[in-house]
Short mmCIF file of C-alpha atoms and ligand atoms in Angstrom, two decimals:
data_model
loop_
_atom_site.label_atom_id
_atom_site.label_comp_id
_atom_site.label_asym_id
_atom_site.label_seq_id
_atom_site.Cartn_x
_atom_site.Cartn_y
_atom_site.Cartn_z
CA MET A 171 -22.17 8.24 12.06
CA ASP A 172 -19.78 5.44 12.84
CA LEU A 173 -18.65 3.96 9.52
CA ALA A 174 -19.07 0.35 10.62
CA LEU A 175 -22.63 1.10 11.62
CA THR A 176 -23.37 2.82 8.32
CA VAL A 177 -22.18 -0.22 6.39
CA ARG A 178 -24.13 -2.56 8.66
CA ASN A 179 -27.31 -0.49 8.30
CA THR A 180 -26.98 -0.40 4.52
CA PHE A 181 -26.64 -4.17 4.61
CA VAL A 182 -29.78 -4.58 6.70
CA GLN A 183 -31.76 -2.30 4.37
CA HIS A 184 -30.64 -4.16 1.25
CA PHE A 185 -30.47 -7.73 2.32
CA HIS A 186 -32.00 -8.11 5.80
CA GLY A 187 -30.29 -10.43 8.29
CA GLU A 188 -27.39 -9.63 10.61
CA PRO A 189 -23.99 -9.47 8.85
CA VAL A 190 -20.46 -9.92 10.12
CA VAL A 191 -18.62 -6.59 9.76
CA VAL A 192 -14.88 -6.55 9.15
CA ARG A 193 -12.61 -3.52 9.20
CA SER A 194 -9.35 -3.47 7.25
CA PRO A 195 -7.24 -0.31 7.20
CA GLY A 196 -5.31 1.56 4.53
CA ARG A 197 -1.56 1.92 5.00
CA ILE A 198 1.28 4.35 5.01
CA ASN A 199 4.91 3.45 4.46
CA LEU A 200 7.51 5.40 6.39
CA ILE A 201 10.45 4.20 4.33
CA GLY A 202 11.39 1.27 2.08
CA GLU A 203 9.70 1.99 -1.24
CA HIS A 204 9.80 -0.47 -4.16
CA THR A 205 11.85 -2.79 -1.99
CA ASP A 206 9.15 -5.36 -1.16
CA TYR A 207 9.21 -7.15 -4.52
CA ASN A 208 13.01 -7.16 -4.34
CA ASP A 209 13.01 -9.27 -1.15
CA GLY A 210 13.95 -6.14 0.80
CA LEU A 211 12.81 -4.37 3.94
CA VAL A 212 9.83 -2.06 4.42
CA LEU A 213 8.51 0.02 7.31
CA PRO A 214 4.75 0.44 6.87
CA ALA A 215 1.89 0.96 9.30
CA ALA A 216 -1.87 0.52 9.09
CA ILE A 217 -3.73 3.83 9.45
CA ASP A 218 -6.89 5.12 11.05
CA LYS A 219 -8.76 5.11 7.75
CA ALA A 220 -10.31 1.83 6.77
CA VAL A 221 -12.53 -0.21 4.50
CA TYR A 222 -15.54 -1.93 6.07
CA VAL A 223 -17.34 -4.94 4.63
CA ALA A 224 -20.61 -6.34 5.95
CA VAL A 225 -21.07 -9.95 4.80
CA HIS A 226 -23.59 -12.75 5.18
CA LYS A 227 -24.26 -16.03 3.36
CA ASN A 228 -27.32 -15.96 1.09
CA ASN A 229 -28.01 -19.66 0.39
CA SER A 230 -27.63 -19.31 -3.36
CA ASN A 231 -24.87 -19.48 -5.93
CA LEU A 232 -24.78 -15.74 -6.36
CA VAL A 233 -22.55 -13.03 -5.01
CA ARG A 234 -24.45 -9.78 -4.47
CA LEU A 235 -22.30 -6.70 -3.94
CA VAL A 236 -23.27 -3.17 -2.94
CA SER A 237 -20.73 -0.33 -2.91
CA GLN A 238 -21.53 2.78 -0.92
CA GLU A 239 -18.75 4.83 -2.46
CA TYR A 240 -19.65 3.98 -6.05
CA ASN A 241 -23.36 3.93 -5.34
CA ASP A 242 -23.51 0.76 -7.38
CA GLN A 243 -24.60 -2.86 -7.10
CA VAL A 244 -23.64 -6.04 -8.91
CA GLU A 245 -24.85 -9.62 -8.95
CA VAL A 246 -22.60 -12.36 -10.29
CA GLY A 247 -22.64 -16.16 -10.43
CA LEU A 248 -19.90 -17.98 -8.56
CA THR A 249 -18.96 -20.08 -11.57
CA GLU A 250 -18.31 -17.12 -13.84
CA LEU A 251 -15.74 -15.02 -12.02
CA VAL A 252 -13.50 -13.04 -14.37
CA PRO A 253 -11.94 -9.58 -13.99
CA SER A 254 -14.36 -6.83 -14.98
CA SER A 255 -13.25 -3.80 -16.99
CA SER A 256 -16.60 -2.04 -16.70
CA LYS A 257 -16.83 -2.27 -12.90
CA PRO A 258 -13.24 -2.37 -11.67
CA TRP A 259 -14.27 -1.89 -8.00
CA THR A 260 -15.65 -5.45 -7.99
CA ASN A 261 -12.27 -6.96 -8.96
CA TYR A 262 -10.76 -6.53 -5.51
CA ILE A 263 -13.64 -8.52 -4.00
CA LEU A 264 -14.19 -11.13 -6.70
CA GLY A 265 -10.43 -11.62 -7.11
CA VAL A 266 -10.36 -12.79 -3.51
CA VAL A 267 -13.30 -15.17 -4.03
CA ASN A 268 -11.45 -16.54 -7.05
CA GLN A 269 -8.34 -17.18 -4.95
CA PHE A 270 -10.33 -19.15 -2.37
CA GLN A 271 -11.87 -21.19 -5.20
CA LYS A 272 -8.42 -21.88 -6.67
CA ARG A 273 -7.41 -23.33 -3.31
CA ASN A 274 -10.47 -25.62 -3.45
CA PHE A 275 -12.38 -23.89 -0.68
CA THR A 276 -16.12 -24.06 -1.25
CA VAL A 277 -17.42 -20.52 -1.42
CA THR A 278 -21.22 -20.43 -1.62
CA GLY A 279 -23.35 -17.35 -2.33
CA PHE A 280 -23.05 -14.30 -0.11
CA ASN A 281 -24.19 -10.70 0.15
CA LEU A 282 -21.68 -7.97 0.79
CA VAL A 283 -21.84 -4.23 1.38
CA ILE A 284 -18.65 -2.22 1.21
CA GLY A 285 -17.85 1.30 2.42
CA GLY A 286 -15.21 3.21 4.35
CA ASP A 287 -13.04 6.28 4.40
CA VAL A 288 -9.76 5.31 2.71
CA PRO A 289 -9.42 7.89 -0.09
CA LEU A 290 -9.59 6.03 -3.40
CA GLY A 291 -6.60 6.06 -5.73
CA ALA A 292 -4.57 8.18 -3.29
CA GLY A 293 -1.82 5.61 -2.77
CA LEU A 294 -3.12 4.56 0.64
CA SER A 295 -3.82 1.04 -0.60
CA SER A 296 -7.57 1.14 -0.56
CA SER A 297 -7.42 -1.84 -2.93
CA ALA A 298 -5.36 -3.93 -0.50
CA ALA A 299 -7.76 -2.92 2.29
CA VAL A 300 -10.72 -4.18 0.24
CA GLU A 301 -8.96 -7.44 -0.56
CA CYS A 302 -7.94 -8.02 3.04
CA ALA A 303 -11.36 -7.12 4.44
CA THR A 304 -13.01 -9.51 1.99
CA ALA A 305 -10.52 -12.32 2.59
CA TYR A 306 -10.84 -11.97 6.35
CA ALA A 307 -14.65 -11.84 6.24
CA LEU A 308 -15.03 -14.87 3.97
CA ASN A 309 -12.53 -16.83 6.04
CA GLU A 310 -14.75 -15.98 9.01
CA ILE A 311 -18.21 -16.75 7.65
CA PHE A 312 -17.14 -19.93 5.86
CA SER A 313 -14.77 -21.05 8.66
CA PHE A 314 -11.92 -21.77 6.22
CA GLY A 315 -9.37 -21.55 9.01
CA LEU A 316 -6.64 -19.68 7.10
CA SER A 317 -4.04 -17.81 9.15
CA ARG A 318 -3.52 -14.05 8.87
CA LEU A 319 -0.40 -14.58 6.80
CA GLU A 320 -2.19 -16.95 4.42
CA LEU A 321 -4.91 -14.34 3.97
CA VAL A 322 -2.27 -11.70 3.19
CA LYS A 323 -0.73 -13.89 0.48
CA LEU A 324 -4.13 -14.74 -0.97
CA ALA A 325 -5.08 -11.05 -1.10
CA GLN A 326 -1.79 -10.20 -2.82
CA LEU A 327 -2.46 -12.79 -5.52
CA ALA A 328 -5.97 -11.42 -6.01
CA GLU A 329 -4.33 -8.07 -6.83
CA HIS A 330 -1.95 -9.76 -9.31
CA GLU A 331 -4.62 -11.71 -11.10
CA PHE A 332 -7.77 -9.57 -10.99
CA ALA A 333 -6.29 -6.05 -10.85
CA GLY A 334 -3.22 -6.82 -12.98
CA VAL A 335 -0.70 -5.19 -10.61
CA LYS A 336 2.25 -7.43 -9.78
CA CYS A 337 2.51 -5.85 -6.35
CA GLY A 338 4.75 -6.91 -3.49
CA ILE A 339 3.40 -8.03 -0.15
CA MET A 340 3.71 -4.78 1.82
CA ASP A 341 0.23 -3.28 1.46
CA GLN A 342 -1.73 -6.39 2.33
CA PHE A 343 0.66 -7.24 5.15
CA ALA A 344 0.38 -3.78 6.70
CA SER A 345 -3.40 -3.80 6.48
CA VAL A 346 -3.73 -7.16 8.21
CA PHE A 347 -0.90 -6.87 10.75
CA GLY A 348 -1.14 -3.20 11.78
CA LYS A 349 -0.71 -2.30 15.45
CA PRO A 350 -1.61 1.01 17.14
CA ASN A 351 1.35 3.38 17.57
CA HIS A 352 3.78 1.00 15.89
CA VAL A 353 5.33 0.63 12.49
CA ILE A 354 6.12 -2.81 11.14
CA LYS A 355 9.66 -3.62 10.13
CA LEU A 356 8.99 -6.38 7.64
CA ASP A 357 11.58 -8.50 5.93
CA CYS A 358 9.85 -9.28 2.64
CA ARG A 359 12.09 -12.27 2.02
CA SER A 360 11.66 -14.24 5.25
CA LEU A 361 8.38 -12.49 6.18
CA GLU A 362 9.77 -12.06 9.68
CA TYR A 363 8.58 -8.86 11.24
CA VAL A 364 8.95 -6.77 14.37
CA TYR A 365 6.75 -3.98 15.65
CA VAL A 366 8.82 -0.85 16.18
CA PRO A 367 7.27 1.71 18.57
CA PHE A 368 6.69 4.91 16.62
CA ASP A 369 7.09 7.59 19.22
CA LEU A 370 6.43 10.80 17.37
CA SER A 371 7.32 13.01 20.35
CA GLY A 372 5.34 15.99 19.17
CA TYR A 373 5.60 15.30 15.44
CA LYS A 374 2.62 14.43 13.27
CA ILE A 375 2.33 12.29 10.18
CA VAL A 376 0.65 14.36 7.49
CA LEU A 377 -0.19 13.21 3.98
CA PHE A 378 -0.68 15.58 1.09
CA ASP A 379 -2.82 14.03 -1.59
CA SER A 380 -1.75 15.36 -4.99
CA ARG A 381 -5.07 14.11 -6.41
CA VAL A 382 -3.12 12.88 -9.41
CA LYS A 383 -4.06 9.45 -10.72
CA HIS A 384 -1.83 8.72 -13.69
CA SER A 385 -3.07 6.01 -15.99
CA LEU A 386 0.49 4.85 -16.64
CA ALA A 387 0.94 3.88 -13.01
CA LEU A 388 -0.03 0.24 -13.49
CA THR A 389 2.16 -0.47 -16.52
CA ALA A 390 5.06 1.57 -15.13
CA TYR A 391 4.90 -0.34 -11.84
CA ASN A 392 5.08 -3.70 -13.60
CA LYS A 393 7.88 -2.35 -15.82
CA ARG A 394 9.97 -1.35 -12.77
CA ARG A 395 9.56 -4.84 -11.41
CA GLU A 396 10.82 -6.28 -14.72
CA GLU A 397 13.75 -3.88 -14.76
CA CYS A 398 14.81 -5.10 -11.33
CA GLU A 399 14.56 -8.70 -12.51
CA SER A 400 16.70 -7.89 -15.57
CA GLY A 401 19.26 -6.32 -13.24
CA VAL A 402 19.39 -9.49 -11.15
CA GLN A 403 19.95 -11.58 -14.28
CA LEU A 404 22.88 -9.38 -15.32
CA ILE A 405 24.46 -9.79 -11.90
CA GLN A 406 23.85 -13.54 -11.89
CA ARG A 407 26.14 -13.90 -14.91
CA GLN A 408 29.04 -13.11 -12.60
CA TYR A 409 27.53 -13.98 -9.24
CA PRO A 410 25.29 -17.03 -9.79
CA ASP A 411 24.32 -17.27 -6.11
CA VAL A 412 22.48 -13.95 -6.17
CA LYS A 413 18.71 -14.47 -5.97
CA SER A 414 17.42 -10.91 -5.78
CA LEU A 415 18.57 -7.31 -5.23
CA ARG A 416 18.50 -8.05 -1.51
CA ASP A 417 21.68 -10.09 -2.00
CA VAL A 418 23.50 -7.43 -3.95
CA THR A 419 26.00 -4.69 -3.06
CA LEU A 420 26.29 -1.33 -4.75
CA SER A 421 29.68 -2.27 -6.16
CA GLN A 422 28.21 -5.38 -7.79
CA VAL A 423 25.54 -3.18 -9.38
CA GLU A 424 28.31 -0.87 -10.65
CA GLU A 425 30.40 -3.73 -11.92
CA CYS A 426 27.74 -5.86 -13.63
CA ILE A 427 24.98 -3.50 -14.72
CA LYS A 428 26.45 -0.05 -15.32
CA PRO A 429 28.49 -1.03 -18.39
CA VAL A 430 25.47 -2.77 -19.95
CA ASP A 431 22.39 -0.66 -19.26
CA LEU A 432 22.30 2.73 -17.54
CA THR A 433 18.57 2.75 -16.90
CA ILE A 434 18.59 -0.65 -15.22
CA PHE A 435 21.68 0.44 -13.32
CA LYS A 436 19.87 3.48 -11.89
CA ARG A 437 16.84 1.41 -10.87
CA CYS A 438 18.89 -1.28 -9.14
CA ALA A 439 21.24 1.16 -7.41
CA TYR A 440 18.20 2.92 -5.96
CA VAL A 441 16.76 -0.35 -4.61
CA VAL A 442 20.04 -1.46 -3.03
CA GLU A 443 20.45 1.95 -1.37
CA GLU A 444 16.85 2.01 -0.21
CA ILE A 445 17.13 -1.38 1.48
CA SER A 446 20.09 -0.06 3.46
CA ARG A 447 18.20 3.17 4.25
CA VAL A 448 15.47 1.13 5.97
CA GLU A 449 18.12 -0.38 8.26
CA GLN A 450 19.53 3.06 9.02
CA ALA A 451 16.03 4.45 9.62
CA CYS A 452 15.27 1.68 12.12
CA GLU A 453 18.50 2.40 13.98
CA ALA A 454 17.55 6.07 14.10
CA LEU A 455 14.11 5.18 15.46
CA ASN A 456 15.62 2.94 18.11
CA SER A 457 17.74 5.82 19.33
CA ASN A 458 14.84 8.28 19.08
CA ASP A 459 16.62 10.25 16.40
CA LEU A 460 13.74 11.49 14.28
CA ASP A 461 15.94 14.08 12.57
CA THR A 462 18.08 11.40 10.98
CA PHE A 463 14.94 9.43 10.16
CA GLY A 464 13.53 12.46 8.35
CA LYS A 465 16.72 13.06 6.39
CA LEU A 466 16.57 9.50 5.13
CA MET A 467 13.01 10.13 3.94
CA PHE A 468 14.21 13.12 1.88
CA GLN A 469 16.93 10.92 0.39
CA THR A 470 14.34 8.31 -0.54
CA HIS A 471 12.33 10.93 -2.38
CA GLU A 472 15.39 12.03 -4.31
CA GLY A 473 16.03 8.43 -5.34
CA LEU A 474 12.41 7.74 -6.31
CA SER A 475 12.29 10.92 -8.35
CA GLN A 476 15.70 10.88 -10.08
CA ALA A 477 16.82 7.27 -10.22
CA TYR A 478 13.70 5.14 -9.98
CA GLU A 479 11.68 7.76 -11.89
CA VAL A 480 8.29 7.06 -10.37
CA SER A 481 7.52 10.59 -9.16
CA CYS A 482 5.77 13.35 -11.10
CA ALA A 483 5.77 17.15 -11.18
CA GLU A 484 2.99 17.43 -8.61
CA LEU A 485 4.68 15.14 -6.06
CA ASP A 486 8.07 16.82 -6.54
CA PHE A 487 6.40 20.20 -6.04
CA LEU A 488 4.76 19.06 -2.79
CA ILE A 489 8.13 17.85 -1.48
CA ASN A 490 9.98 21.02 -2.47
CA GLU A 491 7.34 23.19 -0.82
CA ALA A 492 7.33 21.09 2.35
CA LYS A 493 11.13 21.24 2.52
CA LYS A 494 10.96 25.01 2.92
CA PHE A 495 9.63 24.58 6.46
CA PRO A 496 12.16 23.66 9.17
CA ALA A 497 9.19 22.08 10.96
CA VAL A 498 8.99 19.44 8.20
CA ILE A 499 11.81 17.12 9.21
CA GLY A 500 11.16 14.50 6.54
CA ALA A 501 9.01 14.12 3.44
CA ARG A 502 8.78 11.93 0.38
CA MET A 503 6.36 10.54 -2.15
CA MET A 504 4.77 7.33 -0.96
CA GLY A 505 3.71 4.07 -2.58
CA GLY A 506 3.90 2.98 -6.21
CA GLY A 507 4.21 6.52 -7.57
CA PHE A 508 2.97 8.67 -10.48
CA GLY A 509 0.47 10.34 -8.17
CA GLY A 510 -1.13 9.72 -4.82
CA CYS A 511 0.25 11.14 -1.59
CA THR A 512 3.43 12.47 -0.04
CA ILE A 513 4.17 11.56 3.58
CA ASN A 514 5.53 14.30 5.85
CA LEU A 515 6.78 14.39 9.43
CA ILE A 516 5.81 17.81 10.77
CA ALA A 517 6.33 19.38 14.20
CA GLY A 518 2.86 19.52 15.78
CA ALA A 519 2.98 23.21 16.72
CA GLU A 520 3.77 24.24 13.15
CA MET A 521 1.52 21.75 11.44
CA LYS A 522 -1.37 24.06 10.64
CA ARG A 523 0.80 26.84 9.26
CA ALA A 524 2.87 24.45 7.14
CA THR A 525 -0.12 22.56 5.75
CA ASP A 526 -2.02 25.78 5.00
CA LEU A 527 0.92 27.25 3.10
CA VAL A 528 1.75 24.10 1.17
CA THR A 529 -1.93 23.82 0.24
CA LEU A 530 -1.97 27.40 -0.98
CA SER A 531 1.12 27.12 -3.15
CA TYR A 532 -0.14 23.82 -4.62
CA GLN A 533 -3.45 25.50 -5.48
CA ASN A 534 -1.62 28.38 -7.13
CA GLN A 535 0.60 26.08 -9.12
CA PHE A 536 -1.88 23.42 -10.26
CA THR A 537 -5.33 24.95 -9.59
CA VAL A 538 -6.15 21.85 -7.57
CA THR A 539 -6.66 21.65 -3.82
CA PRO A 540 -4.58 18.84 -2.34
CA GLY A 541 -6.09 16.52 0.26
CA VAL A 542 -4.53 16.85 3.71
CA TYR A 543 -4.80 13.85 6.01
CA GLN A 544 -3.25 13.55 9.43
CA VAL A 545 -2.93 9.85 10.24
CA THR A 546 -1.77 7.65 13.10
CA PRO A 547 -0.54 4.04 13.06
CA SER A 548 -3.54 1.87 13.90
CA ALA A 549 -4.79 -1.69 14.34
CA GLY A 550 -4.95 -4.22 11.51
CA THR A 551 -7.84 -6.24 10.09
CA ALA A 552 -10.46 -7.40 12.57
CA VAL A 553 -14.10 -8.35 12.97
CA ILE A 554 -15.75 -5.40 14.65
CA VAL A 555 -19.44 -6.30 14.75
C1 LIG B 29 2.55 -0.40 -4.24
C2 LIG B 29 2.60 -1.92 -4.14
C3 LIG B 29 3.51 -2.35 -2.99
C4 LIG B 29 4.88 -1.68 -3.08
C5 LIG B 29 4.71 -0.17 -3.29
C6 LIG B 29 6.03 0.50 -3.55
O1 LIG B 29 1.92 0.15 -3.12
O2 LIG B 29 1.32 -2.45 -3.94
O3 LIG B 29 3.64 -3.76 -3.00
O4 LIG B 29 5.66 -2.25 -4.07
O5 LIG B 29 3.84 0.13 -4.36
O6 LIG B 29 6.85 0.40 -2.44
#
């Protein structure tokens, strides 16, 4: 059954009354990884897998939450919102409520049912989708009047404060601003963006889900962010006008960081190169040169694996296997790292053969069956019922 309808029906069974239903999608990122929190460029898209929330006011001071995926329910008072370690799924919803409260918006009690088909913990930003769906729905039912961009920023802060990940703005932005058949070229410094038509001319976007969820992902992510900040400080000693790695050239990284700290040097060199790869990838897209685009994706993987060190054996294996097929013109790990998905551009006619064989070799190597998701760039957050 239609997912929106399932969520709506669950709401009616639990709470009665007619809810507002909001859809907010997961995201992919074609290129531009770990650049968002360095004021750089990214090229994400919303996908055709989404989170749905059904919401209605309940005339009390309580928030009542029902999760279809976790088969769980929670009731919590609006004056006692703190991050929960026993029920982490609630943090992405309550973190958003908390952000509205911090901005002095009066949130009164509401009922909410959540469901959807974004695979959890697969690096497709199910958490950002939950935050954005919740922010959009509450903005709607309480008529707070916040703009899409304000909702994106609020959702990002909910992730920082209730989930503890000091993420950049990419995931929430892509979920809210997605557009069918387009990728978003987003400048994470100015927040200016353009929709770039993503004409796949016979190629498909296929994700292999390694099914790996490393517990070190959260701390390692925050550590990378700190390493980048340390790099900027080292450069500022000689170039005080530099504000972030966006302002930096590779030769400045060589000059100011390499003699002091080799690890920080590798991290920062990767980021500076990746920001320029996004520019090159956009030029390639504009001239319909998917081959060059794909090569840049392979380069990104190399950088994420060797220099930024956020890959893992399973992701590297998936890339090496995919590379064996001429039909795979580009592939790389996607998102924060240490697990989740790889993103692959595969010629449509060869897609089945390539995915079957990569699946088989992954099974043989790790005795785990990877997820395989074919996705298309889709619309961003919206009320659908
Ligand atoms: C996670 C974060 C994003 C971004 C990516 C890496 O998905 O939430 O903000 O930093 O990792 O590009």
